[in-house]
Amino acid sequence: MTLSIRPADPARPDFVGVVAGIDLRHSVAPEWVAAIEAGMDRYAVLVFRDQPIDDEQQLAFSRHFGPLEQATGDIAQGSERRLRSDINDISNLDQRGAVLARDDRRRLFSLGNMLWHSDSSFKATPAKYSLLSARIVPRSGGDTEFADMRAAYDALDEEMRSLVAGLVCEHSQIYSRGILGFTDFTEEERQKWAPVPQRLVRRHPVTGRRSLFLSAHAGAIRGWPVPEARALLRDLTEHATQRVFVHAHSWRQFDLVMWDNRVVMHRGRRYDAKEVRDMHRTTIADVAPTLEQAA
Ligand code: OGA
Ligand code: MN
């Protein structure tokens, strides 16, 4: 087999690639890992269809791209967890595999994934790649949308570019859930998820391209009054998520989609809460907090 990567949408040749000619159940040769990394640098999102993998196979593939995060951002911890501690549970299931009740705290927390965000931007060292494997998908709905923060940055005018250059935001899951009116946090969760600083403009270490590092978790800008900060973040998010910058992925069972959280935001879309949607996510940690990376 030979590996090929082609744009999902020929009209957008540098955003979202579809990978063919690879079976993720088996070990992947180093030159293919390099080709996938190069594909990520170009496309920021890669789609692998028809990959019926289990957790071990997903972990083995993911480890090629760097150290795995622990799923400390999930609200279900300890005996409430369904999946192992290094796999984020992006499902609507409890630890016994039953669909969560409509008012279950874990479900209400997970609705935060419907807001545009970058994974783990609330961690001191945020996520580099996320790899999301669809094990069971609902009959309709439940797309995941991706927005290209490189293109969004490029489209800013000079005045906005100089305003945002050098700004540092504070990110927390308390902020993102607060947008939806979810405030049901324990004291331990409030401490664990205290705000962390992140640069608003980042530079890709390989391509050198600048991008906006936005996320629903961003709730403040250092040195700015909070309402003014949130108004700007809202404006920027509105700009950055215009349809010209967005690709919607419609899931099929056994798709694996991999994205670069440094340069894309994503969000989940509605689906029937009575149907099962079972997605497993592995997450690669970035190398350092954004403030320790070159501007
Ligand atoms: C995620 C996420 C959205 C979705 O896996 O990090 O935000 O569509 N998923 O499930
Ligand atoms: Mn996410």
PDB file of N, CA and C in Angstrom, residues 145-236:
ATOM      1  N   GLU A 145     -17.040  20.126  13.852  1.00  0.00           N
ATOM      2  CA  GLU A 145     -16.597  21.189  12.945  1.00  0.00           C
ATOM      3  C   GLU A 145     -15.207  21.676  13.353  1.00  0.00           C
ATOM      4  N   PHE A 146     -14.436  22.036  12.344  1.00  0.00           N
ATOM      5  CA  PHE A 146     -13.073  22.528  12.548  1.00  0.00           C
ATOM      6  C   PHE A 146     -12.936  23.898  11.901  1.00  0.00           C
ATOM      7  N   ALA A 147     -12.270  24.815  12.590  1.00  0.00           N
ATOM      8  CA  ALA A 147     -12.049  26.157  12.041  1.00  0.00           C
ATOM      9  C   ALA A 147     -10.546  26.431  11.987  1.00  0.00           C
ATOM     10  N   ASP A 148     -10.102  26.951  10.869  1.00  0.00           N
ATOM     11  CA  ASP A 148      -8.678  27.142  10.583  1.00  0.00           C
ATOM     12  C   ASP A 148      -8.199  28.490  11.148  1.00  0.00           C
ATOM     13  N   MET A 149      -7.453  28.425  12.247  1.00  0.00           N
ATOM     14  CA  MET A 149      -7.005  29.650  12.924  1.00  0.00           C
ATOM     15  C   MET A 149      -5.815  30.315  12.234  1.00  0.00           C
ATOM     16  N   ARG A 150      -5.200  29.620  11.267  1.00  0.00           N
ATOM     17  CA  ARG A 150      -4.140  30.248  10.454  1.00  0.00           C
ATOM     18  C   ARG A 150      -4.792  31.184   9.448  1.00  0.00           C
ATOM     19  N   ALA A 151      -5.817  30.652   8.765  1.00  0.00           N
ATOM     20  CA  ALA A 151      -6.533  31.476   7.785  1.00  0.00           C
ATOM     21  C   ALA A 151      -7.221  32.646   8.482  1.00  0.00           C
ATOM     22  N   ALA A 152      -7.735  32.394   9.696  1.00  0.00           N
ATOM     23  CA  ALA A 152      -8.413  33.472  10.439  1.00  0.00           C
ATOM     24  C   ALA A 152      -7.418  34.569  10.800  1.00  0.00           C
ATOM     25  N   TYR A 153      -6.203  34.178  11.189  1.00  0.00           N
ATOM     26  CA  TYR A 153      -5.183  35.185  11.500  1.00  0.00           C
ATOM     27  C   TYR A 153      -4.826  35.971  10.251  1.00  0.00           C
ATOM     28  N   ASP A 154      -4.597  35.249   9.144  1.00  0.00           N
ATOM     29  CA  ASP A 154      -4.204  35.909   7.892  1.00  0.00           C
ATOM     30  C   ASP A 154      -5.237  36.949   7.459  1.00  0.00           C
ATOM     31  N   ALA A 155      -6.502  36.702   7.803  1.00  0.00           N
ATOM     32  CA  ALA A 155      -7.572  37.601   7.346  1.00  0.00           C
ATOM     33  C   ALA A 155      -7.771  38.815   8.257  1.00  0.00           C
ATOM     34  N   LEU A 156      -7.005  38.909   9.349  1.00  0.00           N
ATOM     35  CA  LEU A 156      -7.131  40.096  10.218  1.00  0.00           C
ATOM     36  C   LEU A 156      -6.510  41.308   9.522  1.00  0.00           C
ATOM     37  N   ASP A 157      -7.059  42.484   9.795  1.00  0.00           N
ATOM     38  CA  ASP A 157      -6.401  43.670   9.238  1.00  0.00           C
ATOM     39  C   ASP A 157      -5.210  44.055  10.135  1.00  0.00           C
ATOM     40  N   GLU A 158      -4.392  44.980   9.626  1.00  0.00           N
ATOM     41  CA  GLU A 158      -3.155  45.354  10.326  1.00  0.00           C
ATOM     42  C   GLU A 158      -3.419  45.876  11.726  1.00  0.00           C
ATOM     43  N   GLU A 159      -4.507  46.633  11.865  1.00  0.00           N
ATOM     44  CA  GLU A 159      -4.822  47.226  13.160  1.00  0.00           C
ATOM     45  C   GLU A 159      -5.096  46.121  14.184  1.00  0.00           C
ATOM     46  N   MET A 160      -5.890  45.131  13.778  1.00  0.00           N
ATOM     47  CA  MET A 160      -6.207  44.030  14.688  1.00  0.00           C
ATOM     48  C   MET A 160      -4.969  43.186  14.963  1.00  0.00           C
ATOM     49  N   ARG A 161      -4.145  42.965  13.950  1.00  0.00           N
ATOM     50  CA  ARG A 161      -2.917  42.192  14.181  1.00  0.00           C
ATOM     51  C   ARG A 161      -2.031  42.859  15.226  1.00  0.00           C
ATOM     52  N   SER A 162      -1.931  44.203  15.167  1.00  0.00           N
ATOM     53  CA  SER A 162      -1.058  44.825  16.166  1.00  0.00           C
ATOM     54  C   SER A 162      -1.733  44.875  17.529  1.00  0.00           C
ATOM     55  N   LEU A 163      -3.073  44.923  17.568  1.00  0.00           N
ATOM     56  CA  LEU A 163      -3.761  44.880  18.870  1.00  0.00           C
ATOM     57  C   LEU A 163      -3.540  43.536  19.567  1.00  0.00           C
ATOM     58  N   VAL A 164      -3.653  42.437  18.817  1.00  0.00           N
ATOM     59  CA  VAL A 164      -3.591  41.112  19.456  1.00  0.00           C
ATOM     60  C   VAL A 164      -2.152  40.627  19.691  1.00  0.00           C
ATOM     61  N   ALA A 165      -1.198  41.206  18.973  1.00  0.00           N
ATOM     62  CA  ALA A 165       0.196  40.752  19.121  1.00  0.00           C
ATOM     63  C   ALA A 165       0.624  40.905  20.565  1.00  0.00           C
ATOM     64  N   GLY A 166       1.140  39.872  21.153  1.00  0.00           N
ATOM     65  CA  GLY A 166       1.669  39.965  22.521  1.00  0.00           C
ATOM     66  C   GLY A 166       0.633  39.796  23.617  1.00  0.00           C
ATOM     67  N   LEU A 167      -0.672  39.717  23.283  1.00  0.00           N
ATOM     68  CA  LEU A 167      -1.663  39.550  24.353  1.00  0.00           C
ATOM     69  C   LEU A 167      -1.593  38.139  24.943  1.00  0.00           C
ATOM     70  N   VAL A 168      -1.867  38.087  26.263  1.00  0.00           N
ATOM     71  CA  VAL A 168      -1.861  36.807  26.977  1.00  0.00           C
ATOM     72  C   VAL A 168      -3.245  36.610  27.593  1.00  0.00           C
ATOM     73  N   CYS A 169      -3.880  35.472  27.285  1.00  0.00           N
ATOM     74  CA  CYS A 169      -5.215  35.165  27.817  1.00  0.00           C
ATOM     75  C   CYS A 169      -5.114  34.218  29.003  1.00  0.00           C
ATOM     76  N   GLU A 170      -6.194  34.208  29.789  1.00  0.00           N
ATOM     77  CA  GLU A 170      -6.314  33.237  30.882  1.00  0.00           C
ATOM     78  C   GLU A 170      -7.374  32.227  30.464  1.00  0.00           C
ATOM     79  N   HIS A 171      -7.028  30.940  30.553  1.00  0.00           N
ATOM     80  CA  HIS A 171      -7.940  29.868  30.115  1.00  0.00           C
ATOM     81  C   HIS A 171      -8.313  28.973  31.292  1.00  0.00           C
ATOM     82  N   SER A 172      -9.600  28.610  31.357  1.00  0.00           N
ATOM     83  CA  SER A 172     -10.056  27.696  32.404  1.00  0.00           C
ATOM     84  C   SER A 172     -11.335  27.000  31.949  1.00  0.00           C
ATOM     85  N   GLN A 173     -11.508  25.756  32.374  1.00  0.00           N
ATOM     86  CA  GLN A 173     -12.779  25.065  32.082  1.00  0.00           C
ATOM     87  C   GLN A 173     -13.931  25.699  32.874  1.00  0.00           C
ATOM     88  N   ILE A 174     -13.584  26.411  33.951  1.00  0.00           N
ATOM     89  CA  ILE A 174     -14.630  27.103  34.712  1.00  0.00           C
ATOM     90  C   ILE A 174     -15.242  28.206  33.832  1.00  0.00           C
ATOM     91  N   TYR A 175     -14.407  28.870  33.034  1.00  0.00           N
ATOM     92  CA  TYR A 175     -14.914  29.911  32.137  1.00  0.00           C
ATOM     93  C   TYR A 175     -15.798  29.301  31.043  1.00  0.00           C
ATOM     94  N   SER A 176     -15.295  28.241  30.375  1.00  0.00           N
ATOM     95  CA  SER A 176     -16.054  27.712  29.230  1.00  0.00           C
ATOM     96  C   SER A 176     -17.404  27.161  29.681  1.00  0.00           C
ATOM     97  N   ARG A 177     -17.409  26.439  30.808  1.00  0.00           N
ATOM     98  CA  ARG A 177     -18.692  25.890  31.277  1.00  0.00           C
ATOM     99  C   ARG A 177     -19.611  26.996  31.763  1.00  0.00           C
ATOM    100  N   GLY A 178     -19.011  28.062  32.292  1.00  0.00           N
ATOM    101  CA  GLY A 178     -19.810  29.199  32.744  1.00  0.00           C
ATOM    102  C   GLY A 178     -20.619  29.816  31.610  1.00  0.00           C
ATOM    103  N   ILE A 179     -20.086  29.770  30.387  1.00  0.00           N
ATOM    104  CA  ILE A 179     -20.814  30.326  29.236  1.00  0.00           C
ATOM    105  C   ILE A 179     -22.164  29.623  29.082  1.00  0.00           C
ATOM    106  N   LEU A 180     -22.187  28.307  29.373  1.00  0.00           N
ATOM    107  CA  LEU A 180     -23.440  27.541  29.246  1.00  0.00           C
ATOM    108  C   LEU A 180     -24.255  27.553  30.546  1.00  0.00           C
ATOM    109  N   GLY A 181     -23.768  28.270  31.552  1.00  0.00           N
ATOM    110  CA  GLY A 181     -24.505  28.297  32.819  1.00  0.00           C
ATOM    111  C   GLY A 181     -24.218  27.103  33.701  1.00  0.00           C
ATOM    112  N   PHE A 182     -23.163  26.362  33.381  1.00  0.00           N
ATOM    113  CA  PHE A 182     -22.781  25.218  34.235  1.00  0.00           C
ATOM    114  C   PHE A 182     -21.788  25.730  35.262  1.00  0.00           C
ATOM    115  N   THR A 183     -22.191  25.668  36.543  1.00  0.00           N
ATOM    116  CA  THR A 183     -21.326  26.180  37.611  1.00  0.00           C
ATOM    117  C   THR A 183     -21.157  25.154  38.730  1.00  0.00           C
ATOM    118  N   ASP A 184     -21.600  23.929  38.460  1.00  0.00           N
ATOM    119  CA  ASP A 184     -21.676  22.881  39.475  1.00  0.00           C
ATOM    120  C   ASP A 184     -20.314  22.205  39.687  1.00  0.00           C
ATOM    121  N   PHE A 185     -19.319  22.986  40.138  1.00  0.00           N
ATOM    122  CA  PHE A 185     -17.971  22.452  40.344  1.00  0.00           C
ATOM    123  C   PHE A 185     -17.701  22.229  41.823  1.00  0.00           C
ATOM    124  N   THR A 186     -16.940  21.197  42.127  1.00  0.00           N
ATOM    125  CA  THR A 186     -16.489  21.005  43.512  1.00  0.00           C
ATOM    126  C   THR A 186     -15.307  21.942  43.771  1.00  0.00           C
ATOM    127  N   GLU A 187     -14.986  22.122  45.030  1.00  0.00           N
ATOM    128  CA  GLU A 187     -13.837  22.969  45.388  1.00  0.00           C
ATOM    129  C   GLU A 187     -12.559  22.395  44.776  1.00  0.00           C
ATOM    130  N   GLU A 188     -12.457  21.066  44.788  1.00  0.00           N
ATOM    131  CA  GLU A 188     -11.275  20.404  44.217  1.00  0.00           C
ATOM    132  C   GLU A 188     -11.155  20.701  42.708  1.00  0.00           C
ATOM    133  N   GLU A 189     -12.287  20.655  42.009  1.00  0.00           N
ATOM    134  CA  GLU A 189     -12.263  20.951  40.572  1.00  0.00           C
ATOM    135  C   GLU A 189     -11.886  22.416  40.311  1.00  0.00           C
ATOM    136  N   ARG A 190     -12.388  23.305  41.141  1.00  0.00           N
ATOM    137  CA  ARG A 190     -12.053  24.730  40.966  1.00  0.00           C
ATOM    138  C   ARG A 190     -10.557  24.954  41.110  1.00  0.00           C
ATOM    139  N   GLN A 191      -9.943  24.223  42.046  1.00  0.00           N
ATOM    140  CA  GLN A 191      -8.496  24.385  42.231  1.00  0.00           C
ATOM    141  C   GLN A 191      -7.723  23.742  41.090  1.00  0.00           C
ATOM    142  N   LYS A 192      -8.157  22.536  40.714  1.00  0.00           N
ATOM    143  CA  LYS A 192      -7.465  21.804  39.640  1.00  0.00           C
ATOM    144  C   LYS A 192      -7.536  22.570  38.325  1.00  0.00           C
ATOM    145  N   TRP A 193      -8.650  23.286  38.110  1.00  0.00           N
ATOM    146  CA  TRP A 193      -8.869  23.965  36.830  1.00  0.00           C
ATOM    147  C   TRP A 193      -8.743  25.487  36.951  1.00  0.00           C
ATOM    148  N   ALA A 194      -7.908  25.927  37.883  1.00  0.00           N
ATOM    149  CA  ALA A 194      -7.645  27.370  37.998  1.00  0.00           C
ATOM    150  C   ALA A 194      -7.045  27.880  36.681  1.00  0.00           C
ATOM    151  N   PRO A 195      -7.292  29.158  36.333  1.00  0.00           N
ATOM    152  CA  PRO A 195      -6.856  29.679  35.031  1.00  0.00           C
ATOM    153  C   PRO A 195      -5.340  29.554  34.789  1.00  0.00           C
ATOM    154  N   VAL A 196      -5.007  29.336  33.520  1.00  0.00           N
ATOM    155  CA  VAL A 196      -3.601  29.291  33.090  1.00  0.00           C
ATOM    156  C   VAL A 196      -3.412  30.294  31.944  1.00  0.00           C
ATOM    157  N   PRO A 197      -2.202  30.868  31.836  1.00  0.00           N
ATOM    158  CA  PRO A 197      -1.956  31.848  30.763  1.00  0.00           C
ATOM    159  C   PRO A 197      -1.584  31.189  29.438  1.00  0.00           C
ATOM    160  N   GLN A 198      -2.072  31.766  28.345  1.00  0.00           N
ATOM    161  CA  GLN A 198      -1.694  31.311  26.994  1.00  0.00           C
ATOM    162  C   GLN A 198      -1.600  32.532  26.077  1.00  0.00           C
ATOM    163  N   ARG A 199      -0.629  32.505  25.198  1.00  0.00           N
ATOM    164  CA  ARG A 199      -0.515  33.540  24.167  1.00  0.00           C
ATOM    165  C   ARG A 199      -1.747  33.525  23.267  1.00  0.00           C
ATOM    166  N   LEU A 200      -2.141  34.693  22.798  1.00  0.00           N
ATOM    167  CA  LEU A 200      -3.278  34.770  21.872  1.00  0.00           C
ATOM    168  C   LEU A 200      -2.833  34.552  20.419  1.00  0.00           C
ATOM    169  N   VAL A 201      -1.604  34.904  20.119  1.00  0.00           N
ATOM    170  CA  VAL A 201      -1.078  34.665  18.770  1.00  0.00           C
ATOM    171  C   VAL A 201       0.089  33.703  18.892  1.00  0.00           C
ATOM    172  N   ARG A 202       0.019  32.646  18.096  1.00  0.00           N
ATOM    173  CA  ARG A 202       1.084  31.646  18.139  1.00  0.00           C
ATOM    174  C   ARG A 202       1.740  31.556  16.777  1.00  0.00           C
ATOM    175  N   ARG A 203       2.910  30.941  16.785  1.00  0.00           N
ATOM    176  CA  ARG A 203       3.664  30.715  15.558  1.00  0.00           C
ATOM    177  C   ARG A 203       3.938  29.239  15.477  1.00  0.00           C
ATOM    178  N   HIS A 204       3.620  28.642  14.338  1.00  0.00           N
ATOM    179  CA  HIS A 204       3.837  27.206  14.183  1.00  0.00           C
ATOM    180  C   HIS A 204       5.343  26.927  14.116  1.00  0.00           C
ATOM    181  N   PRO A 205       5.851  25.996  14.946  1.00  0.00           N
ATOM    182  CA  PRO A 205       7.304  25.811  15.013  1.00  0.00           C
ATOM    183  C   PRO A 205       7.921  25.306  13.713  1.00  0.00           C
ATOM    184  N   VAL A 206       7.151  24.653  12.852  1.00  0.00           N
ATOM    185  CA  VAL A 206       7.725  24.120  11.600  1.00  0.00           C
ATOM    186  C   VAL A 206       7.466  25.075  10.435  1.00  0.00           C
ATOM    187  N   THR A 207       6.218  25.487  10.258  1.00  0.00           N
ATOM    188  CA  THR A 207       5.888  26.300   9.080  1.00  0.00           C
ATOM    189  C   THR A 207       6.134  27.786   9.322  1.00  0.00           C
ATOM    190  N   GLY A 208       6.208  28.191  10.590  1.00  0.00           N
ATOM    191  CA  GLY A 208       6.389  29.607  10.908  1.00  0.00           C
ATOM    192  C   GLY A 208       5.126  30.428  10.752  1.00  0.00           C
ATOM    193  N   ARG A 209       4.024  29.765  10.370  1.00  0.00           N
ATOM    194  CA  ARG A 209       2.768  30.508  10.153  1.00  0.00           C
ATOM    195  C   ARG A 209       2.166  30.938  11.477  1.00  0.00           C
ATOM    196  N   ARG A 210       1.620  32.148  11.508  1.00  0.00           N
ATOM    197  CA  ARG A 210       0.951  32.624  12.725  1.00  0.00           C
ATOM    198  C   ARG A 210      -0.499  32.152  12.738  1.00  0.00           C
ATOM    199  N   SER A 211      -1.042  32.014  13.954  1.00  0.00           N
ATOM    200  CA  SER A 211      -2.455  31.645  14.086  1.00  0.00           C
ATOM    201  C   SER A 211      -3.013  32.249  15.370  1.00  0.00           C
ATOM    202  N   LEU A 212      -4.339  32.327  15.426  1.00  0.00           N
ATOM    203  CA  LEU A 212      -5.022  32.819  16.627  1.00  0.00           C
ATOM    204  C   LEU A 212      -5.232  31.644  17.566  1.00  0.00           C
ATOM    205  N   PHE A 213      -4.825  31.801  18.813  1.00  0.00           N
ATOM    206  CA  PHE A 213      -5.049  30.725  19.783  1.00  0.00           C
ATOM    207  C   PHE A 213      -6.262  31.093  20.632  1.00  0.00           C
ATOM    208  N   LEU A 214      -7.432  30.813  20.061  1.00  0.00           N
ATOM    209  CA  LEU A 214      -8.708  31.106  20.724  1.00  0.00           C
ATOM    210  C   LEU A 214      -9.282  29.819  21.284  1.00  0.00           C
ATOM    211  N   SER A 215     -10.227  29.951  22.215  1.00  0.00           N
ATOM    212  CA  SER A 215     -10.870  28.789  22.823  1.00  0.00           C
ATOM    213  C   SER A 215     -11.976  29.299  23.736  1.00  0.00           C
ATOM    214  N   ALA A 216     -13.044  28.517  23.862  1.00  0.00           N
ATOM    215  CA  ALA A 216     -14.096  28.888  24.825  1.00  0.00           C
ATOM    216  C   ALA A 216     -13.535  28.961  26.247  1.00  0.00           C
ATOM    217  N   HIS A 217     -12.407  28.293  26.477  1.00  0.00           N
ATOM    218  CA  HIS A 217     -11.807  28.332  27.815  1.00  0.00           C
ATOM    219  C   HIS A 217     -11.183  29.693  28.136  1.00  0.00           C
ATOM    220  N   ALA A 218     -10.924  30.519  27.111  1.00  0.00           N
ATOM    221  CA  ALA A 218     -10.312  31.830  27.341  1.00  0.00           C
ATOM    222  C   ALA A 218     -11.368  32.775  27.909  1.00  0.00           C
ATOM    223  N   GLY A 219     -11.126  33.278  29.131  1.00  0.00           N
ATOM    224  CA  GLY A 219     -12.127  34.135  29.775  1.00  0.00           C
ATOM    225  C   GLY A 219     -11.574  35.452  30.256  1.00  0.00           C
ATOM    226  N   ALA A 220     -10.308  35.718  30.008  1.00  0.00           N
ATOM    227  CA  ALA A 220      -9.702  36.974  30.457  1.00  0.00           C
ATOM    228  C   ALA A 220      -8.449  37.242  29.637  1.00  0.00           C
ATOM    229  N   ILE A 221      -8.060  38.515  29.601  1.00  0.00           N
ATOM    230  CA  ILE A 221      -6.791  38.903  28.967  1.00  0.00           C
ATOM    231  C   ILE A 221      -5.991  39.638  30.031  1.00  0.00           C
ATOM    232  N   ARG A 222      -4.768  39.255  30.218  1.00  0.00           N
ATOM    233  CA  ARG A 222      -3.927  39.882  31.247  1.00  0.00           C
ATOM    234  C   ARG A 222      -3.836  41.385  31.034  1.00  0.00           C
ATOM    235  N   GLY A 223      -4.127  42.130  32.110  1.00  0.00           N
ATOM    236  CA  GLY A 223      -4.016  43.582  32.057  1.00  0.00           C
ATOM    237  C   GLY A 223      -5.248  44.273  31.487  1.00  0.00           C
ATOM    238  N   TRP A 224      -6.271  43.509  31.124  1.00  0.00           N
ATOM    239  CA  TRP A 224      -7.488  44.102  30.554  1.00  0.00           C
ATOM    240  C   TRP A 224      -8.663  43.920  31.522  1.00  0.00           C
ATOM    241  N   PRO A 225      -9.605  44.884  31.528  1.00  0.00           N
ATOM    242  CA  PRO A 225     -10.854  44.644  32.265  1.00  0.00           C
ATOM    243  C   PRO A 225     -11.573  43.439  31.641  1.00  0.00           C
ATOM    244  N   VAL A 226     -12.208  42.618  32.492  1.00  0.00           N
ATOM    245  CA  VAL A 226     -12.814  41.370  31.986  1.00  0.00           C
ATOM    246  C   VAL A 226     -13.854  41.599  30.882  1.00  0.00           C
ATOM    247  N   PRO A 227     -14.800  42.538  31.045  1.00  0.00           N
ATOM    248  CA  PRO A 227     -15.808  42.679  29.974  1.00  0.00           C
ATOM    249  C   PRO A 227     -15.180  43.077  28.642  1.00  0.00           C
ATOM    250  N   GLU A 228     -14.143  43.924  28.691  1.00  0.00           N
ATOM    251  CA  GLU A 228     -13.491  44.343  27.456  1.00  0.00           C
ATOM    252  C   GLU A 228     -12.759  43.156  26.827  1.00  0.00           C
ATOM    253  N   ALA A 229     -12.143  42.345  27.667  1.00  0.00           N
ATOM    254  CA  ALA A 229     -11.447  41.153  27.181  1.00  0.00           C
ATOM    255  C   ALA A 229     -12.436  40.197  26.523  1.00  0.00           C
ATOM    256  N   ARG A 230     -13.549  39.960  27.199  1.00  0.00           N
ATOM    257  CA  ARG A 230     -14.514  38.986  26.649  1.00  0.00           C
ATOM    258  C   ARG A 230     -15.159  39.503  25.379  1.00  0.00           C
ATOM    259  N   ALA A 231     -15.368  40.812  25.307  1.00  0.00           N
ATOM    260  CA  ALA A 231     -15.942  41.373  24.070  1.00  0.00           C
ATOM    261  C   ALA A 231     -14.971  41.157  22.912  1.00  0.00           C
ATOM    262  N   LEU A 232     -13.671  41.369  23.150  1.00  0.00           N
ATOM    263  CA  LEU A 232     -12.693  41.168  22.077  1.00  0.00           C
ATOM    264  C   LEU A 232     -12.605  39.687  21.695  1.00  0.00           C
ATOM    265  N   LEU A 233     -12.568  38.814  22.715  1.00  0.00           N
ATOM    266  CA  LEU A 233     -12.459  37.375  22.425  1.00  0.00           C
ATOM    267  C   LEU A 233     -13.681  36.890  21.638  1.00  0.00           C
ATOM    268  N   ARG A 234     -14.828  37.450  21.956  1.00  0.00           N
ATOM    269  CA  ARG A 234     -16.053  37.085  21.241  1.00  0.00           C
ATOM    270  C   ARG A 234     -16.006  37.559  19.794  1.00  0.00           C
ATOM    271  N   ASP A 235     -15.541  38.790  19.605  1.00  0.00           N
ATOM    272  CA  ASP A 235     -15.383  39.333  18.241  1.00  0.00           C
ATOM    273  C   ASP A 235     -14.425  38.469  17.424  1.00  0.00           C
ATOM    274  N   LEU A 236     -13.297  38.146  18.038  1.00  0.00           N
ATOM    275  CA  LEU A 236     -12.288  37.357  17.318  1.00  0.00           C
ATOM    276  C   LEU A 236     -12.833  35.971  16.974  1.00  0.00           C
TER     277      LEU A 236
END
